Amino acid sequence: AVDNLSLNFYEGNITSLLGHNGAGKTTTISILTGLFPTSSGTIFVYGKDIRTDQEVIRKNMGVCMQHNVLFNYLTTKEHLLLYGYIKVPHCSKHELYQEVKRTLKETGLYSHRHKLAGTLSGGMKRKLSIAIALLGGSRVVILDEPTTGVDPCSRRSIWEIISKNKKGRTIILSTHHLDEAEVLSDRIAFLEHGGLKCCGSPFYLKETFGDGYHLTLTKKKECDTTAVTSLIQSYLPEAYLKEDIGGELVYVLP
């Protein structure tokens, strides 16, 4: 799953782990968060060894897993209060309520604070999961496929939330969307078969390995993908469909 992987992550930066399904992204994140033990090697987080200082590391870490860990009969605000009491038990009640209020506003959830999680849209549920990860001033924030299953409009809203909250934090996210990695990242690490293939800034990677432009289209329910592809290829015969995921089509234009 992960083979001799060596990476550095930096405060104030967003680093994306980019790769197809099965490349080792989620396994890497599971090791970073302490869910899976390492078979060899180790991870240092602000000088603390994950093998011996996991409890200290977790106090400074926020995690948004690929699948939402939410309770349908708790409201948005109650989720943040619950996780807040667990994550920062030393905070006074007033301090915690202020932190929850600030986080709700930062993530665009304030107007939905009294809604039950079970009634939220997919995009709102992902925002809530990200809000939980950011809560309590987490210095390390790990986001596993943060825009999984959301519509294009919600994706861009989530991108804005992540970008606004990188100051003073080390943010690591996994994705298989190249445009997402390009928009958000200071550095992109390409993973394949659990190993690191290449790592660098989006500009460096485009200059070194770029193969043309990407055209991203938002689909409607009645979209005929074959007809769209034929139309594009009537103007650019060498263009091809690279991704058809969720509500988007991504074409590579030579």
Short mmCIF file of C-alpha atoms in Angstrom, two decimals:
data_model
loop_
_atom_site.label_atom_id
_atom_site.label_comp_id
_atom_site.label_asym_id
_atom_site.label_seq_id
_atom_site.Cartn_x
_atom_site.Cartn_y
_atom_site.Cartn_z
CA ALA A 1 0.00 0.00 0.00
CA VAL A 2 2.80 2.46 0.91
CA ASP A 3 6.33 1.78 -0.28
CA ASN A 4 9.33 3.68 1.15
CA LEU A 5 7.50 7.03 1.10
CA SER A 6 9.47 10.08 2.26
CA LEU A 7 7.86 13.54 2.31
CA ASN A 8 8.16 16.87 4.13
CA PHE A 9 5.16 19.08 4.91
CA TYR A 10 5.40 22.78 5.81
CA GLU A 11 3.41 25.13 8.01
CA GLY A 12 1.40 27.70 6.07
CA ASN A 13 1.34 25.40 3.04
CA ILE A 14 -1.22 23.09 1.49
CA THR A 15 0.26 19.86 0.16
CA SER A 16 -1.90 17.63 -2.03
CA LEU A 17 -1.45 13.89 -2.36
CA LEU A 18 -2.58 13.26 -5.93
CA GLY A 19 -3.19 9.89 -7.51
CA HIS A 20 -5.75 7.50 -8.91
CA ASN A 21 -7.82 5.14 -6.75
CA GLY A 22 -5.49 2.60 -5.17
CA ALA A 23 -2.41 4.84 -5.40
CA GLY A 24 -1.96 4.79 -1.61
CA LYS A 25 -3.44 8.17 -0.67
CA THR A 26 -5.91 6.98 1.96
CA THR A 27 -3.41 4.49 3.41
CA THR A 28 -0.84 7.28 3.74
CA ILE A 29 -3.39 9.45 5.54
CA SER A 30 -4.37 6.56 7.82
CA ILE A 31 -0.71 6.21 8.82
CA LEU A 32 -0.33 9.98 9.30
CA THR A 33 -3.31 9.99 11.66
CA GLY A 34 -2.19 6.92 13.58
CA LEU A 35 -5.03 4.67 12.41
CA PHE A 36 -2.54 2.28 10.80
CA PRO A 37 0.88 1.53 12.33
CA THR A 38 4.00 1.77 10.20
CA SER A 39 5.79 -1.47 9.35
CA SER A 40 9.05 0.50 9.19
CA GLY A 41 10.11 4.12 9.42
CA THR A 42 8.22 6.80 11.34
CA ILE A 43 6.54 10.20 11.15
CA PHE A 44 7.53 13.34 13.04
CA VAL A 45 4.94 16.05 13.69
CA TYR A 46 6.47 19.24 15.09
CA GLY A 47 9.31 17.15 16.47
CA LYS A 48 7.08 14.50 18.07
CA ASP A 49 7.42 10.85 17.02
CA ILE A 50 4.09 9.25 16.10
CA ARG A 51 5.29 5.94 17.56
CA THR A 52 5.76 7.35 21.07
CA ASP A 53 3.90 10.69 21.22
CA GLN A 54 0.64 9.91 19.45
CA GLU A 55 -1.54 11.38 22.20
CA VAL A 56 0.28 14.74 22.05
CA ILE A 57 0.18 14.78 18.24
CA ARG A 58 -3.56 14.13 18.10
CA LYS A 59 -4.29 17.14 20.31
CA ASN A 60 -2.88 19.36 17.55
CA MET A 61 -4.39 17.45 14.63
CA GLY A 62 -7.74 17.76 12.86
CA VAL A 63 -8.95 15.09 10.45
CA CYS A 64 -11.68 14.96 7.82
CA MET A 65 -11.95 11.40 6.56
CA GLN A 66 -13.27 10.41 3.14
CA HIS A 67 -16.62 9.36 4.63
CA ASN A 68 -18.48 11.71 6.97
CA VAL A 69 -18.46 10.70 10.65
CA LEU A 70 -21.66 12.49 11.66
CA PHE A 71 -24.71 11.83 13.83
CA ASN A 72 -28.02 12.33 12.03
CA TYR A 73 -29.88 13.52 15.14
CA LEU A 74 -27.36 16.14 16.27
CA THR A 75 -27.44 19.66 14.85
CA THR A 76 -24.51 21.29 13.13
CA LYS A 77 -23.75 23.34 16.24
CA GLU A 78 -24.08 20.33 18.55
CA HIS A 79 -21.52 18.44 16.46
CA LEU A 80 -18.95 21.18 16.95
CA LEU A 81 -19.70 21.44 20.67
CA LEU A 82 -19.36 17.67 21.08
CA TYR A 83 -16.06 17.43 19.21
CA GLY A 84 -14.89 20.64 20.88
CA TYR A 85 -15.39 19.23 24.39
CA ILE A 86 -13.41 16.15 23.37
CA LYS A 87 -10.65 17.99 21.52
CA VAL A 88 -10.08 21.01 23.79
CA PRO A 89 -11.42 19.97 27.23
CA HIS A 90 -9.41 22.72 28.94
CA CYS A 91 -11.49 25.47 27.25
CA SER A 92 -14.13 27.24 29.31
CA LYS A 93 -17.74 26.98 28.16
CA HIS A 94 -17.68 30.59 26.96
CA GLU A 95 -14.43 30.10 25.01
CA LEU A 96 -15.75 26.95 23.36
CA TYR A 97 -19.02 28.61 22.34
CA GLN A 98 -17.06 31.50 20.81
CA GLU A 99 -14.79 29.08 18.95
CA VAL A 100 -17.81 27.16 17.63
CA LYS A 101 -19.50 30.38 16.52
CA ARG A 102 -16.36 31.53 14.71
CA THR A 103 -15.92 28.17 12.99
CA LEU A 104 -19.56 28.09 11.88
CA LYS A 105 -19.19 31.53 10.31
CA GLU A 106 -15.85 30.71 8.64
CA THR A 107 -17.28 27.61 6.99
CA GLY A 108 -20.59 29.14 5.91
CA LEU A 109 -22.60 26.96 8.29
CA TYR A 110 -23.84 29.61 10.72
CA SER A 111 -27.28 29.91 9.11
CA HIS A 112 -27.56 26.09 9.28
CA ARG A 113 -26.41 25.77 12.90
CA HIS A 114 -29.77 24.46 14.18
CA LYS A 115 -30.31 21.94 11.36
CA LEU A 116 -29.96 18.23 12.03
CA ALA A 117 -26.99 16.67 10.23
CA GLY A 118 -29.29 14.11 8.63
CA THR A 119 -31.15 16.88 6.80
CA LEU A 120 -28.05 18.56 5.35
CA SER A 121 -27.05 18.29 1.70
CA GLY A 122 -23.92 16.39 0.72
CA GLY A 123 -21.97 19.62 0.35
CA MET A 124 -23.05 20.89 3.78
CA LYS A 125 -22.08 17.58 5.39
CA ARG A 126 -18.59 17.85 3.91
CA LYS A 127 -18.33 21.43 5.18
CA LEU A 128 -19.32 20.24 8.65
CA SER A 129 -16.67 17.50 8.56
CA ILE A 130 -14.06 20.09 7.53
CA ALA A 131 -15.27 22.47 10.27
CA ILE A 132 -14.73 19.71 12.84
CA ALA A 133 -11.17 19.22 11.53
CA LEU A 134 -10.43 22.96 11.81
CA LEU A 135 -12.00 23.33 15.27
CA GLY A 136 -9.74 24.18 18.17
CA GLY A 137 -6.93 25.71 16.14
CA SER A 138 -5.59 22.42 14.79
CA ARG A 139 -2.00 23.01 13.67
CA VAL A 140 -2.09 19.97 11.37
CA VAL A 141 -5.22 19.45 9.26
CA ILE A 142 -5.60 16.29 7.18
CA LEU A 143 -8.38 16.15 4.58
CA ASP A 144 -9.05 12.88 2.75
CA GLU A 145 -10.93 13.60 -0.50
CA PRO A 146 -12.64 16.70 1.01
CA THR A 147 -14.92 17.28 -2.00
CA THR A 148 -16.06 13.68 -2.53
CA GLY A 149 -19.63 13.47 -3.78
CA VAL A 150 -20.40 17.20 -3.88
CA ASP A 151 -21.61 19.35 -6.76
CA PRO A 152 -19.22 21.74 -8.59
CA CYS A 153 -20.57 24.83 -6.79
CA SER A 154 -20.01 23.25 -3.36
CA ARG A 155 -16.53 22.11 -4.44
CA ARG A 156 -15.48 25.68 -5.07
CA SER A 157 -16.99 26.83 -1.79
CA ILE A 158 -15.00 24.15 0.04
CA TRP A 159 -11.83 25.21 -1.80
CA GLU A 160 -12.32 28.74 -0.47
CA ILE A 161 -12.75 27.48 3.11
CA ILE A 162 -9.54 25.44 2.90
CA SER A 163 -7.53 28.27 1.33
CA LYS A 164 -8.66 30.81 3.94
CA ASN A 165 -7.59 28.57 6.82
CA LYS A 166 -4.04 27.61 5.83
CA LYS A 167 -2.27 30.39 7.77
CA GLY A 168 -0.45 28.92 10.76
CA ARG A 169 -1.47 25.38 9.79
CA THR A 170 0.04 22.47 7.92
CA ILE A 171 -2.70 21.21 5.60
CA ILE A 172 -2.45 17.85 3.84
CA LEU A 173 -5.21 16.78 1.48
CA SER A 174 -5.70 13.84 -0.83
CA THR A 175 -7.51 14.09 -4.14
CA HIS A 176 -7.73 12.52 -7.58
CA HIS A 177 -8.84 15.82 -9.14
CA LEU A 178 -5.93 17.55 -10.86
CA ASP A 179 -7.76 20.91 -10.98
CA GLU A 180 -8.39 20.74 -7.22
CA ALA A 181 -4.74 20.05 -6.48
CA GLU A 182 -3.66 22.84 -8.84
CA VAL A 183 -6.00 25.45 -7.35
CA LEU A 184 -5.34 24.69 -3.68
CA SER A 185 -1.79 23.46 -3.41
CA ASP A 186 1.55 25.02 -2.70
CA ARG A 187 3.03 21.59 -3.43
CA ILE A 188 1.67 18.48 -5.13
CA ALA A 189 2.96 14.97 -4.44
CA PHE A 190 2.09 12.39 -7.09
CA LEU A 191 1.62 8.90 -5.66
CA GLU A 192 1.55 5.65 -7.61
CA HIS A 193 1.49 2.11 -6.18
CA GLY A 194 2.22 3.59 -2.75
CA GLY A 195 5.41 5.37 -3.85
CA LEU A 196 6.29 8.98 -4.58
CA LYS A 197 6.68 9.64 -8.31
CA CYS A 198 7.22 13.40 -8.21
CA CYS A 199 6.73 16.38 -5.89
CA GLY A 200 6.80 20.12 -6.55
CA SER A 201 4.81 23.31 -6.99
CA PRO A 202 1.95 23.33 -9.52
CA PHE A 203 3.95 25.73 -11.72
CA TYR A 204 7.04 23.51 -11.69
CA LEU A 205 5.04 20.38 -12.49
CA LYS A 206 3.14 22.05 -15.33
CA GLU A 207 6.33 23.45 -16.84
CA THR A 208 8.11 20.10 -16.56
CA PHE A 209 5.36 17.60 -17.35
CA GLY A 210 2.46 19.62 -18.80
CA ASP A 211 0.66 18.01 -21.76
CA GLY A 212 -1.79 20.75 -22.75
CA TYR A 213 -4.88 22.41 -21.32
CA HIS A 214 -7.78 20.96 -19.33
CA LEU A 215 -11.38 21.85 -20.13
CA THR A 216 -13.79 21.22 -17.24
CA LEU A 217 -17.52 21.16 -17.97
CA THR A 218 -20.41 20.95 -15.51
CA LYS A 219 -22.98 18.31 -16.49
CA LYS A 220 -26.75 18.56 -16.35
CA LYS A 221 -28.84 15.45 -15.68
CA GLU A 222 -29.73 15.03 -19.34
CA CYS A 223 -26.13 15.48 -20.53
CA ASP A 224 -25.12 13.32 -23.51
CA THR A 225 -21.42 12.77 -22.90
CA THR A 226 -20.87 11.16 -26.29
CA ALA A 227 -22.39 14.15 -28.11
CA VAL A 228 -20.29 16.60 -26.08
CA THR A 229 -17.13 14.64 -26.85
CA SER A 230 -17.98 14.55 -30.57
CA LEU A 231 -18.57 18.31 -30.62
CA ILE A 232 -15.22 19.06 -28.98
CA GLN A 233 -13.37 16.62 -31.24
CA SER A 234 -14.95 18.22 -34.32
CA TYR A 235 -12.84 21.31 -33.49
CA LEU A 236 -9.89 19.56 -31.81
CA PRO A 237 -9.60 15.97 -33.09
CA GLU A 238 -6.82 15.12 -30.62
CA ALA A 239 -8.85 16.18 -27.57
CA TYR A 240 -10.01 13.34 -25.32
CA LEU A 241 -12.18 12.78 -22.25
CA LYS A 242 -9.97 12.27 -19.21
CA GLU A 243 -12.51 12.17 -16.36
CA ASP A 244 -16.25 11.66 -16.03
CA ILE A 245 -16.76 11.90 -12.28
CA GLY A 246 -19.85 13.14 -10.47
CA GLY A 247 -21.17 16.27 -12.14
CA GLU A 248 -18.10 17.12 -14.21
CA LEU A 249 -16.43 16.19 -17.48
CA VAL A 250 -12.71 16.90 -17.87
CA TYR A 251 -11.13 16.98 -21.34
CA VAL A 252 -7.47 17.27 -22.26
CA LEU A 253 -6.91 19.73 -25.09
CA PRO A 254 -3.60 19.49 -26.99
#
